[in-house]
Short mmCIF file of C-alpha atoms in Angstrom, two decimals:
data_model
loop_
_atom_site.label_atom_id
_atom_site.label_comp_id
_atom_site.label_asym_id
_atom_site.label_seq_id
_atom_site.Cartn_x
_atom_site.Cartn_y
_atom_site.Cartn_z
CA UNK A 30 291.86 136.18 -46.94
CA UNK A 31 289.33 137.32 -49.59
CA UNK A 32 289.82 140.35 -51.85
CA UNK A 33 288.70 143.55 -50.20
CA UNK A 34 290.17 142.79 -46.80
CA UNK A 35 288.97 143.61 -43.35
CA UNK A 36 290.21 147.18 -43.30
CA UNK A 37 287.83 148.50 -45.96
CA UNK A 38 285.82 151.45 -44.77
CA UNK A 39 282.10 152.04 -45.19
CA UNK A 40 280.37 155.37 -45.19
CA UNK A 41 276.72 156.35 -44.90
CA UNK A 42 275.46 159.63 -46.23
CA UNK A 43 271.87 160.86 -46.59
CA UNK A 44 270.49 157.36 -46.68
CA UNK A 45 272.92 156.11 -49.40
CA UNK A 46 275.96 154.01 -48.77
CA UNK A 47 279.36 154.11 -50.54
CA UNK A 48 282.16 151.63 -49.99
CA UNK A 49 285.68 150.88 -51.14
CA UNK A 50 284.42 147.39 -51.98
CA UNK A 51 284.16 146.58 -48.31
CA UNK A 52 281.46 145.68 -45.76
CA UNK A 53 278.74 148.11 -44.85
CA UNK A 54 278.86 149.21 -41.24
CA UNK A 55 276.31 151.15 -39.33
CA UNK A 56 278.30 154.25 -38.58
CA UNK A 57 278.38 157.74 -40.03
CA UNK A 58 281.63 158.79 -41.62
CA UNK A 59 282.57 162.42 -41.82
CA UNK A 60 285.37 164.60 -43.07
CA UNK A 61 286.71 165.64 -46.44
CA UNK A 62 287.57 162.06 -47.45
CA UNK A 63 284.06 160.82 -46.87
CA UNK A 64 282.53 163.72 -48.80
CA UNK A 65 284.93 163.16 -51.71
CA UNK A 66 284.09 159.48 -51.79
CA UNK A 67 280.38 160.27 -51.74
CA UNK A 68 280.82 162.56 -54.76
CA UNK A 69 282.82 159.85 -56.53
CA UNK A 70 280.08 157.32 -55.81
CA UNK A 71 277.49 159.63 -57.33
CA UNK A 72 279.57 160.63 -60.36
CA UNK A 73 281.07 157.25 -61.31
CA UNK A 74 280.41 156.27 -64.94
CA UNK A 75 280.08 152.60 -63.98
CA UNK A 76 277.30 151.01 -62.04
CA UNK A 77 278.10 150.52 -58.34
CA UNK A 78 276.09 147.95 -56.42
CA UNK A 79 276.14 147.00 -52.74
CA UNK A 80 273.80 144.34 -51.48
CA UNK A 81 273.07 140.74 -50.56
CA UNK A 82 272.38 137.91 -52.98
CA UNK A 83 270.37 134.92 -51.89
CA UNK A 84 269.23 131.81 -53.71
CA UNK A 85 265.87 133.41 -54.46
CA UNK A 86 265.88 137.00 -53.22
CA UNK A 87 268.29 139.91 -53.24
CA UNK A 88 268.57 143.05 -51.11
CA UNK A 89 270.11 146.25 -52.39
CA UNK A 90 271.78 148.60 -49.90
CA UNK A 91 273.25 151.06 -52.38
CA UNK A 92 273.00 151.74 -56.11
CA UNK A 93 274.62 154.74 -57.72
CA UNK A 94 272.89 156.91 -60.40
CA UNK A 95 274.75 155.32 -63.30
CA UNK A 96 273.51 151.85 -62.29
CA UNK A 97 269.92 153.17 -62.37
CA UNK A 98 270.54 154.71 -65.80
CA UNK A 99 272.18 151.55 -67.16
CA UNK A 100 269.28 149.37 -66.00
CA UNK A 101 266.59 151.79 -67.17
CA UNK A 102 265.26 152.91 -63.76
CA UNK A 103 264.10 156.49 -63.12
CA UNK A 104 266.67 158.61 -61.28
CA UNK A 105 264.43 158.87 -58.21
CA UNK A 106 264.05 155.08 -57.79
CA UNK A 107 265.01 154.04 -54.23
CA UNK A 108 268.12 151.85 -54.02
CA UNK A 109 266.09 149.00 -52.51
CA UNK A 110 264.06 148.79 -55.75
CA UNK A 111 267.13 148.47 -57.98
CA UNK A 112 267.81 144.72 -57.89
CA UNK A 113 269.85 143.72 -60.96
CA UNK A 114 270.59 140.23 -59.63
CA UNK A 115 267.01 139.10 -59.02
CA UNK A 116 266.19 135.84 -60.80
CA UNK A 117 263.79 137.50 -63.26
CA UNK A 118 266.55 139.90 -64.38
CA UNK A 119 268.61 137.05 -65.86
CA UNK A 120 267.92 136.11 -69.46
CA UNK A 121 269.24 132.62 -68.66
CA UNK A 122 268.24 131.22 -65.26
CA UNK A 123 271.19 128.82 -65.29
CA UNK A 124 273.55 131.77 -65.71
CA UNK A 125 272.42 133.14 -62.33
CA UNK A 126 273.08 129.84 -60.57
CA UNK A 127 276.55 129.67 -62.15
CA UNK A 128 277.28 133.28 -61.14
CA UNK A 129 276.31 132.72 -57.51
CA UNK A 130 278.24 129.44 -57.38
CA UNK A 131 281.35 131.20 -58.71
CA UNK A 132 281.05 134.02 -56.15
CA UNK A 133 280.51 131.54 -53.31
CA UNK A 134 283.47 129.39 -54.36
CA UNK A 135 286.05 132.04 -55.30
CA UNK A 136 284.85 135.01 -53.29
CA UNK A 137 285.33 137.29 -56.30
CA UNK A 138 284.82 137.61 -60.06
CA UNK A 139 286.48 139.88 -62.60
CA UNK A 140 284.83 141.01 -65.86
CA UNK A 141 282.22 138.28 -65.51
CA UNK A 142 279.85 138.46 -68.49
CA UNK A 143 276.11 138.33 -67.85
CA UNK A 144 273.02 138.85 -69.98
CA UNK A 145 270.57 140.88 -67.88
CA UNK A 146 267.19 142.50 -68.47
CA UNK A 147 266.61 146.20 -68.00
CA UNK A 148 263.54 147.57 -66.28
CA UNK A 149 261.66 147.59 -69.60
CA UNK A 150 262.58 143.97 -70.28
CA UNK A 151 265.18 144.61 -73.01
CA UNK A 152 268.35 142.55 -72.68
CA UNK A 153 271.85 144.01 -72.30
CA UNK A 154 275.31 142.54 -71.85
CA UNK A 155 276.95 143.45 -68.55
CA UNK A 156 280.46 142.82 -67.22
CA UNK A 157 280.58 142.42 -63.44
CA UNK A 158 283.63 142.79 -61.22
CA UNK A 159 282.65 141.88 -57.67
CA UNK A 160 283.76 140.30 -54.43
CA UNK A 161 282.00 138.86 -51.44
CA UNK A 162 282.44 140.65 -48.11
CA UNK A 163 282.69 138.71 -44.88
CA UNK A 164 279.30 138.86 -43.22
CA UNK A 165 276.86 136.96 -41.04
CA UNK A 166 276.85 133.21 -41.46
CA UNK A 167 273.62 133.10 -43.47
CA UNK A 168 272.83 131.85 -46.94
CA UNK A 169 273.08 135.30 -48.58
CA UNK A 170 276.26 136.59 -50.19
CA UNK A 171 277.16 140.16 -49.23
CA UNK A 172 278.46 141.61 -52.47
CA UNK A 173 280.13 144.81 -53.62
CA UNK A 174 280.19 145.07 -57.41
CA UNK A 175 281.10 147.31 -60.31
CA UNK A 176 278.91 146.81 -63.39
CA UNK A 177 279.62 147.91 -66.95
CA UNK A 178 277.26 147.87 -69.95
CA UNK A 179 279.18 146.21 -72.80
CA UNK A 180 276.27 145.72 -75.20
CA UNK A 181 277.82 147.92 -77.89
CA UNK A 182 281.13 146.07 -77.66
CA UNK A 183 279.32 142.73 -77.98
CA UNK A 184 277.38 144.06 -80.97
CA UNK A 185 280.62 145.07 -82.68
CA UNK A 186 282.18 141.70 -81.88
CA UNK A 187 279.14 139.95 -83.33
CA UNK A 188 279.31 142.21 -86.38
CA UNK A 189 283.00 141.38 -86.81
CA UNK A 190 282.22 137.66 -86.62
CA UNK A 191 279.45 138.11 -89.19
CA UNK A 192 281.82 139.99 -91.47
CA UNK A 193 284.42 137.25 -91.13
CA UNK A 194 281.76 134.66 -91.91
CA UNK A 195 280.65 136.69 -94.92
CA UNK A 196 284.23 136.96 -96.19
CA UNK A 197 284.67 133.21 -95.82
CA UNK A 198 281.33 132.69 -97.57
CA UNK A 199 282.40 135.04 -100.36
CA UNK A 200 285.63 133.08 -100.81
CA UNK A 201 283.64 129.85 -100.95
CA UNK A 202 281.31 131.35 -103.55
CA UNK A 203 284.27 132.54 -105.60
CA UNK A 204 285.82 129.07 -105.51
CA UNK A 205 282.45 127.51 -106.30
CA UNK A 206 282.04 129.92 -109.21
CA UNK A 207 285.40 128.91 -110.66
CA UNK A 208 284.52 125.23 -110.32
CA UNK A 209 281.08 125.71 -111.87
CA UNK A 210 282.58 127.70 -114.72
CA UNK A 211 285.04 124.92 -115.49
CA UNK A 212 282.39 122.21 -115.33
CA UNK A 213 279.95 124.21 -117.46
CA UNK A 214 282.61 124.91 -120.07
CA UNK A 215 283.41 121.21 -120.32
CA UNK A 216 279.71 120.46 -120.80
CA UNK A 217 279.34 122.97 -123.63
CA UNK A 218 281.20 120.91 -126.24
CA UNK A 219 279.25 117.64 -125.84
CA UNK A 220 275.97 119.57 -125.64
CA UNK A 221 276.79 121.42 -128.86
CA UNK A 222 277.60 118.09 -130.50
CA UNK A 223 274.31 116.54 -129.35
CA UNK A 224 272.26 119.53 -130.54
CA UNK A 225 273.99 119.59 -133.93
CA UNK A 226 273.51 115.89 -134.61
CA UNK A 227 269.90 115.88 -133.38
CA UNK A 228 269.01 118.80 -135.64
CA UNK A 229 270.71 117.19 -138.63
CA UNK A 230 268.87 113.92 -138.12
CA UNK A 231 265.55 115.68 -137.53
CA UNK A 232 265.86 117.40 -140.92
CA UNK A 233 266.11 114.07 -142.76
CA UNK A 234 262.41 113.35 -142.28
CA UNK A 235 262.65 109.99 -140.46
CA UNK A 236 259.63 107.96 -139.39
CA UNK A 237 257.24 109.41 -136.84
CA UNK A 238 258.63 107.50 -133.83
CA UNK A 239 262.21 108.53 -134.59
CA UNK A 240 261.15 112.12 -135.20
CA UNK A 241 259.39 112.19 -131.82
CA UNK A 242 262.48 110.77 -130.14
CA UNK A 243 264.72 113.36 -131.81
CA UNK A 244 262.44 116.15 -130.62
CA UNK A 245 262.77 114.80 -127.07
CA UNK A 246 266.57 114.76 -127.45
CA UNK A 247 266.54 118.33 -128.76
CA UNK A 248 264.25 119.51 -125.97
CA UNK A 249 266.29 117.89 -123.22
CA UNK A 250 269.57 119.09 -124.73
CA UNK A 251 268.22 122.64 -124.87
CA UNK A 252 267.10 122.29 -121.25
CA UNK A 253 270.62 121.20 -120.31
CA UNK A 254 272.01 124.13 -122.27
CA UNK A 255 269.81 126.52 -120.28
CA UNK A 256 271.10 125.00 -117.04
CA UNK A 257 274.67 125.51 -118.24
CA UNK A 258 273.91 129.13 -119.12
CA UNK A 259 272.44 129.70 -115.66
CA UNK A 260 275.52 128.15 -114.07
CA UNK A 261 277.77 130.39 -116.13
CA UNK A 262 275.67 133.42 -115.18
CA UNK A 263 276.15 132.51 -111.50
CA UNK A 264 279.87 132.10 -112.09
CA UNK A 265 279.98 135.47 -113.90
CA UNK A 266 281.40 133.72 -116.94
CA UNK A 267 278.60 134.17 -119.41
CA UNK A 268 278.38 136.99 -121.90
CA UNK A 269 275.22 139.07 -121.67
CA UNK A 270 273.22 138.42 -124.83
CA UNK A 271 270.38 140.88 -125.19
CA UNK A 272 267.56 141.10 -127.67
CA UNK A 273 263.94 142.15 -127.84
CA UNK A 274 262.18 140.01 -125.26
CA UNK A 275 258.54 139.19 -124.57
CA UNK A 276 258.34 139.69 -120.79
CA UNK A 277 255.17 137.61 -120.46
CA UNK A 278 256.91 134.67 -122.13
CA UNK A 279 259.84 134.92 -119.69
CA UNK A 280 257.37 135.00 -116.77
CA UNK A 281 255.50 131.93 -118.05
CA UNK A 282 258.72 129.97 -118.58
CA UNK A 283 260.01 130.93 -115.13
CA UNK A 284 256.78 129.88 -113.41
CA UNK A 285 256.86 126.61 -115.35
CA UNK A 286 260.28 125.89 -113.81
CA UNK A 287 258.73 126.17 -110.32
CA UNK A 288 255.40 124.47 -111.06
CA UNK A 289 256.28 121.08 -109.57
CA UNK A 290 257.90 122.47 -106.41
CA UNK A 291 254.92 124.74 -105.84
CA UNK A 292 252.48 121.89 -106.31
CA UNK A 293 254.13 119.63 -103.72
CA UNK A 294 254.53 122.54 -101.26
CA UNK A 295 250.91 123.77 -101.41
CA UNK A 296 251.83 127.02 -103.14
CA UNK A 297 249.26 128.41 -105.59
CA UNK A 298 250.41 130.76 -108.33
CA UNK A 299 248.06 133.30 -109.90
CA UNK A 300 249.32 135.15 -112.97
CA UNK A 301 247.70 138.29 -114.29
CA UNK A 302 249.72 139.12 -117.38
CA UNK A 303 248.66 142.11 -119.45
CA UNK A 304 248.12 141.40 -123.13
CA UNK A 305 249.89 143.37 -125.85
CA UNK A 306 252.91 144.40 -123.80
CA UNK A 307 255.72 146.04 -125.78
CA UNK A 308 258.97 144.08 -125.83
CA UNK A 309 262.01 145.11 -123.79
CA UNK A 310 265.67 144.95 -124.74
CA UNK A 311 267.04 142.43 -122.25
CA UNK A 312 268.86 139.17 -121.66
CA UNK A 313 266.06 136.61 -121.15
CA UNK A 314 268.28 134.30 -119.11
CA UNK A 315 269.20 137.05 -116.68
CA UNK A 316 265.56 138.11 -116.38
CA UNK A 317 264.72 134.50 -115.57
CA UNK A 318 267.38 134.55 -112.85
CA UNK A 319 265.84 137.70 -111.34
CA UNK A 320 262.30 136.29 -111.40
CA UNK A 321 263.40 132.92 -110.02
CA UNK A 322 264.99 134.68 -107.07
CA UNK A 323 261.84 136.68 -106.32
CA UNK A 324 259.55 133.68 -106.76
CA UNK A 325 261.68 131.36 -104.59
CA UNK A 326 262.00 134.03 -101.89
CA UNK A 327 258.22 134.36 -101.82
CA UNK A 328 257.75 130.59 -101.66
CA UNK A 329 260.20 130.23 -98.76
CA UNK A 330 258.63 133.13 -96.86
CA UNK A 331 255.16 131.55 -97.07
CA UNK A 332 256.37 128.04 -96.21
CA UNK A 333 258.17 129.30 -93.10
CA UNK A 334 255.20 131.45 -92.10
CA UNK A 335 252.11 129.30 -92.74
CA UNK A 336 253.26 126.29 -94.73
CA UNK A 337 251.16 127.31 -97.76
CA UNK A 338 250.00 130.39 -99.62
CA UNK A 339 249.38 132.14 -102.93
CA UNK A 340 251.90 133.85 -105.16
CA UNK A 341 250.60 136.55 -107.49
CA UNK A 342 252.60 137.60 -110.54
CA UNK A 343 251.37 140.58 -112.55
CA UNK A 344 252.66 142.50 -115.56
CA UNK A 345 251.53 145.82 -117.02
CA UNK A 346 252.70 148.72 -119.14
CA UNK A 347 253.53 151.96 -117.32
CA UNK A 348 252.61 154.67 -119.82
CA UNK A 349 254.14 157.63 -117.99
CA UNK A 350 257.53 155.98 -117.63
CA UNK A 351 257.35 154.00 -120.89
CA UNK A 352 258.25 150.84 -119.04
CA UNK A 353 257.07 147.29 -118.45
CA UNK A 354 256.50 146.32 -114.81
CA UNK A 355 256.64 142.82 -113.33
CA UNK A 356 255.18 142.50 -109.83
CA UNK A 357 255.65 139.47 -107.57
CA UNK A 358 253.54 139.35 -104.38
CA UNK A 359 253.43 136.70 -101.67
CA UNK A 360 251.42 136.05 -98.50
CA UNK A 361 254.41 135.68 -96.19
CA UNK A 362 255.31 137.85 -93.19
CA UNK A 363 256.47 140.71 -95.42
CA UNK A 364 259.53 142.94 -95.19
CA UNK A 365 259.61 145.18 -92.09
CA UNK A 366 259.81 148.87 -92.91
CA UNK A 367 263.18 149.29 -91.17
CA UNK A 368 264.65 146.52 -93.37
CA UNK A 369 263.36 147.76 -96.71
CA UNK A 370 266.38 150.04 -97.17
CA UNK A 371 268.78 147.15 -96.45
CA UNK A 372 267.07 144.32 -98.31
CA UNK A 373 269.29 144.71 -101.39
CA UNK A 374 272.55 145.06 -99.44
CA UNK A 375 275.16 142.32 -99.99
CA UNK A 376 274.97 139.50 -97.41
CA UNK A 377 271.83 140.95 -95.78
CA UNK A 378 269.24 138.25 -95.23
CA UNK A 379 266.14 137.76 -93.10
CA UNK A 380 266.29 133.98 -93.49
CA UNK A 381 267.42 131.58 -90.80
CA UNK A 382 271.09 130.61 -90.62
CA UNK A 383 271.98 128.25 -93.45
CA UNK A 384 268.89 129.18 -95.51
CA UNK A 385 270.40 132.01 -97.54
CA UNK A 386 273.63 133.74 -98.54
CA UNK A 387 272.24 137.27 -98.62
CA UNK A 388 273.36 137.61 -102.26
CA UNK A 389 270.26 136.67 -104.25
CA UNK A 390 268.51 140.05 -104.15
CA UNK A 391 271.84 141.85 -104.51
CA UNK A 392 272.58 140.02 -107.77
CA UNK A 393 268.99 140.53 -108.96
CA UNK A 394 269.21 144.25 -108.19
CA UNK A 395 272.50 144.52 -110.12
CA UNK A 396 271.05 142.71 -113.15
CA UNK A 397 268.00 144.99 -113.29
CA UNK A 398 270.21 148.07 -112.90
CA UNK A 399 272.43 146.89 -115.76
CA UNK A 400 269.29 146.72 -117.90
CA UNK A 401 268.51 150.35 -117.11
CA UNK A 402 265.62 149.33 -114.88
CA UNK A 403 264.70 149.40 -111.24
CA UNK A 404 264.03 146.68 -108.62
CA UNK A 405 262.14 147.80 -105.55
CA UNK A 406 260.09 146.49 -102.67
CA UNK A 407 256.64 148.07 -102.56
CA UNK A 408 255.51 149.82 -99.36
CA UNK A 409 253.71 147.40 -97.07
CA UNK A 410 249.95 147.35 -97.34
CA UNK A 411 249.21 144.52 -94.97
CA UNK A 412 250.36 140.95 -95.13
CA UNK A 413 253.06 139.78 -97.50
CA UNK A 414 255.84 141.30 -99.56
CA UNK A 415 255.63 142.82 -103.03
CA UNK A 416 258.63 143.28 -105.32
CA UNK A 417 258.51 145.22 -108.58
CA UNK A 418 260.83 144.95 -111.55
CA UNK A 419 260.57 147.92 -113.91
CA UNK A 420 262.24 147.66 -117.33
CA UNK A 421 262.46 150.36 -120.00
CA UNK A 422 260.78 149.62 -123.31
CA UNK A 423 263.32 149.11 -126.10
CA UNK A 424 263.27 151.15 -129.31
CA UNK A 425 262.42 149.73 -132.69
CA UNK A 426 266.04 150.12 -133.83
CA UNK A 427 267.26 147.36 -131.53
CA UNK A 428 267.96 143.92 -132.88
CA UNK A 429 265.02 141.49 -132.98
CA UNK A 430 264.42 138.98 -130.24
CA UNK A 431 266.11 135.62 -130.44
CA UNK A 432 263.28 133.25 -131.22
CA UNK A 433 262.44 130.33 -133.48
CA UNK A 434 264.24 131.07 -136.71
CA UNK A 435 263.17 130.18 -140.18
CA UNK A 436 264.86 127.15 -141.63
CA UNK A 437 268.03 127.97 -143.52
CA UNK A 438 267.93 127.23 -147.24
CA UNK A 439 269.69 124.04 -148.25
CA UNK A 440 271.76 125.81 -150.91
CA UNK A 441 273.26 128.32 -148.42
CA UNK A 442 276.82 127.11 -148.94
CA UNK A 443 276.56 125.80 -152.46
CA UNK A 444 279.98 126.07 -154.13
CA UNK A 445 281.57 127.67 -151.02
CA UNK A 446 284.52 126.42 -149.00
CA UNK A 447 284.68 126.28 -145.20
CA UNK A 448 287.37 125.49 -142.64
CA UNK A 449 286.34 124.10 -139.23
CA UNK A 450 289.02 124.67 -136.57
CA UNK A 451 288.04 122.68 -133.46
CA UNK A 452 290.14 120.53 -131.12
CA UNK A 453 287.09 118.56 -129.94
CA UNK A 454 286.90 115.83 -132.61
CA UNK A 455 283.22 114.96 -132.11
CA UNK A 456 282.05 118.57 -132.29
CA UNK A 457 284.34 119.38 -135.20
CA UNK A 458 283.00 116.40 -137.14
CA UNK A 459 279.37 117.33 -136.42
CA UNK A 460 279.86 120.95 -137.55
CA UNK A 461 281.81 119.92 -140.65
CA UNK A 462 279.15 117.43 -141.74
CA UNK A 463 276.36 119.93 -141.06
CA UNK A 464 278.08 122.49 -143.30
CA UNK A 465 278.60 119.83 -145.97
CA UNK A 466 274.84 119.09 -145.84
CA UNK A 467 274.09 122.65 -147.03
CA UNK A 468 276.62 122.65 -149.86
CA UNK A 469 279.94 123.66 -148.33
CA UNK A 470 283.19 121.96 -149.22
CA UNK A 471 284.69 121.52 -145.74
CA UNK A 472 288.21 121.06 -144.41
CA UNK A 473 289.10 120.51 -140.76
CA UNK A 474 291.96 121.54 -138.49
CA UNK A 475 292.58 120.60 -134.84
CA UNK A 476 294.30 123.85 -133.78
CA UNK A 477 295.50 127.24 -135.04
CA UNK A 478 298.82 126.01 -136.40
CA UNK A 479 297.18 123.37 -138.58
CA UNK A 480 294.61 125.95 -139.65
CA UNK A 481 297.36 128.33 -140.85
CA UNK A 482 298.80 125.56 -142.99
CA UNK A 483 295.34 124.94 -144.46
CA UNK A 484 294.88 128.64 -145.22
CA UNK A 485 298.20 128.77 -147.06
CA UNK A 486 297.08 125.87 -149.26
CA UNK A 487 293.69 127.27 -150.40
CA UNK A 488 291.28 130.19 -149.89
CA UNK A 489 288.13 129.84 -147.77
CA UNK A 490 284.77 131.59 -147.80
CA UNK A 491 284.08 130.77 -144.12
CA UNK A 492 286.12 129.76 -141.08
CA UNK A 493 284.41 128.33 -137.98
CA UNK A 494 286.98 128.49 -135.18
CA UNK A 495 287.07 127.59 -131.49
CA UNK A 496 288.71 130.10 -129.17
CA UNK A 497 290.33 127.70 -126.71
CA UNK A 498 292.68 125.24 -128.38
CA UNK A 499 296.10 123.69 -127.74
CA UNK A 500 299.27 125.05 -129.36
CA UNK A 501 297.88 128.11 -131.23
CA UNK A 502 294.52 129.28 -129.90
CA UNK A 503 291.80 131.17 -131.74
CA UNK A 504 292.96 134.62 -130.66
CA UNK A 505 296.51 134.10 -131.91
CA UNK A 506 295.21 132.50 -135.11
CA UNK A 507 293.03 135.56 -135.83
CA UNK A 508 295.83 138.04 -135.18
CA UNK A 509 298.19 136.15 -137.47
CA UNK A 510 295.49 135.97 -140.14
CA UNK A 511 294.69 139.69 -139.79
CA UNK A 512 298.28 140.49 -140.78
CA UNK A 513 298.78 137.93 -143.54
CA UNK A 514 295.23 137.53 -144.94
CA UNK A 515 293.19 140.52 -143.64
CA UNK A 516 290.21 139.84 -145.91
CA UNK A 517 289.94 136.27 -144.70
CA UNK A 518 290.12 137.38 -141.05
CA UNK A 519 286.74 139.06 -141.57
CA UNK A 520 285.20 135.70 -142.49
CA UNK A 521 285.91 134.03 -139.14
CA UNK A 522 283.06 132.98 -136.85
CA UNK A 523 284.26 132.03 -133.36
CA UNK A 524 282.49 129.49 -131.16
CA UNK A 525 283.17 129.48 -127.43
CA UNK A 526 281.52 128.87 -124.10
CA UNK A 527 283.66 131.15 -121.95
CA UNK A 528 283.77 134.86 -122.72
CA UNK A 529 282.46 137.37 -120.19
CA UNK A 530 285.04 138.79 -117.84
CA UNK A 531 287.91 137.02 -119.63
CA UNK A 532 290.63 137.93 -122.12
CA UNK A 533 288.55 136.13 -124.77
CA UNK A 534 285.59 138.39 -124.07
CA UNK A 535 287.71 141.51 -124.37
CA UNK A 536 289.24 140.17 -127.60
CA UNK A 537 285.83 139.54 -129.17
CA UNK A 538 284.66 143.01 -128.20
CA UNK A 539 287.77 144.74 -129.55
CA UNK A 540 287.99 142.73 -132.78
CA UNK A 541 284.28 142.89 -133.59
CA UNK A 542 284.35 139.27 -134.75
CA UNK A 543 281.15 137.29 -135.13
CA UNK A 544 280.78 134.59 -132.50
CA UNK A 545 278.38 131.98 -131.12
CA UNK A 546 278.13 130.82 -127.53
CA UNK A 547 278.35 127.08 -126.95
CA UNK A 548 276.17 125.10 -126.92
CA UNK A 549 274.64 126.61 -130.06
CA UNK A 550 271.79 125.52 -132.30
CA UNK A 551 272.67 124.36 -135.79
CA UNK A 552 270.16 126.76 -137.35
CA UNK A 553 271.95 129.70 -135.68
CA UNK A 554 275.30 128.52 -137.00
CA UNK A 555 273.95 128.11 -140.52
CA UNK A 556 272.27 131.53 -140.44
CA UNK A 557 275.58 133.19 -139.53
CA UNK A 558 277.37 131.11 -142.17
CA UNK A 559 274.92 132.36 -144.79
CA UNK A 560 275.48 135.99 -143.69
CA UNK A 561 279.25 135.58 -143.98
CA UNK A 562 279.12 133.95 -147.41
CA UNK A 563 276.60 136.43 -148.82
#
């Protein structure tokens, strides 16, 4: 016997039919029970449906007000016109066939999930609890059903899944960041060694072919060093190094990084860079990261939209706000107005699944904010998206931009003594020989303990010391020296590739010690050495 049973009663009132999930019968019910049931039918906060479902057509005998409301029909719509199970109401045609097959086989369903279209065509999720009433032996199923709109619940479930995915993605990114940081740190020492030796050899005026080869080595080593710095920035392990920066130069270098990819992907770049821009106090590597994100986003938007397009990059000086503005515009589909307030939110992305993490603009926004600037998306004025980076102009009291430095005089260390404390033998040897080239008398130590023994034996005018070393590291060496030889502690220059967000970074900030980030250029090392000695 099917659910619902043969004893279920049917009532007819004013042209509408109510039922305790039983067959409709052509008789008028009366009495207090029938009136109470009619009121319940009208007031129920779930959709109530009575009708027949055929392979192609459906017939509705009764539909309560809440069912009309749920499906978007006007309140006065006749029951016969409310047909939620018509074929065109199903988002997936196969879902209808499966639903009817299940009803025909089992005679009932409970909390059966369907994706249906409302009267205006919008899709909603509906849970159906229904059973088939015994009826004439025809192809139609005589159904009584309760229907519940669960779209909000499904949205929350989807949101929860997205959040879980985002948390997993965040954990992956954190693990990736740690791995990248470790790899980048290991690359710093050999890169510093290569740069030091290449610079030393280039200064010895070799033949033209050798000189050209050394310049190639220097260029490629510096390129590798920039990649390492970008990796460390991603891993949040790189100290922010700011100076007075030429924004136009950063823009040109960033566009040069994308030139080949743009060429093969039919992307044209037009730059309109204002001449005579004042410099800004910024980290050029972080600015490059911001611009790369905006440029790559624009490229991807155009490729997905039309497969080609033009990217316009402009710069100008904003007199009223005393700021430099960088504007990046593309010819993609643009950013819808309702998404412009969310575009910088963590994990928010308009890209297809697998094409983005939703973190690029968030990181870019944070970097610009840290620089006292503002990153915004310009109001839409047609096709494409426009992002603006606004940076405050630095004052003349700030330190000069890091740029090509003048060659250090050969006699910088003449008559001076230096101690190189470095556990990496190749790098220690390169630094020691470079200092000897400019007149220093150099001793070496492989760790802090050996360095302390050296210090006890003779005084030094300069100490170049790594931070991470076995046995006694650079931090402990400095603290011991500050107690026993406080004057000498002020002559230490630390070299390290891992500072920001670490104990080493906090130590350098608190102690005020001079330091260089690996991989460093020899000229920078010698310039600091000269400052210490003088």
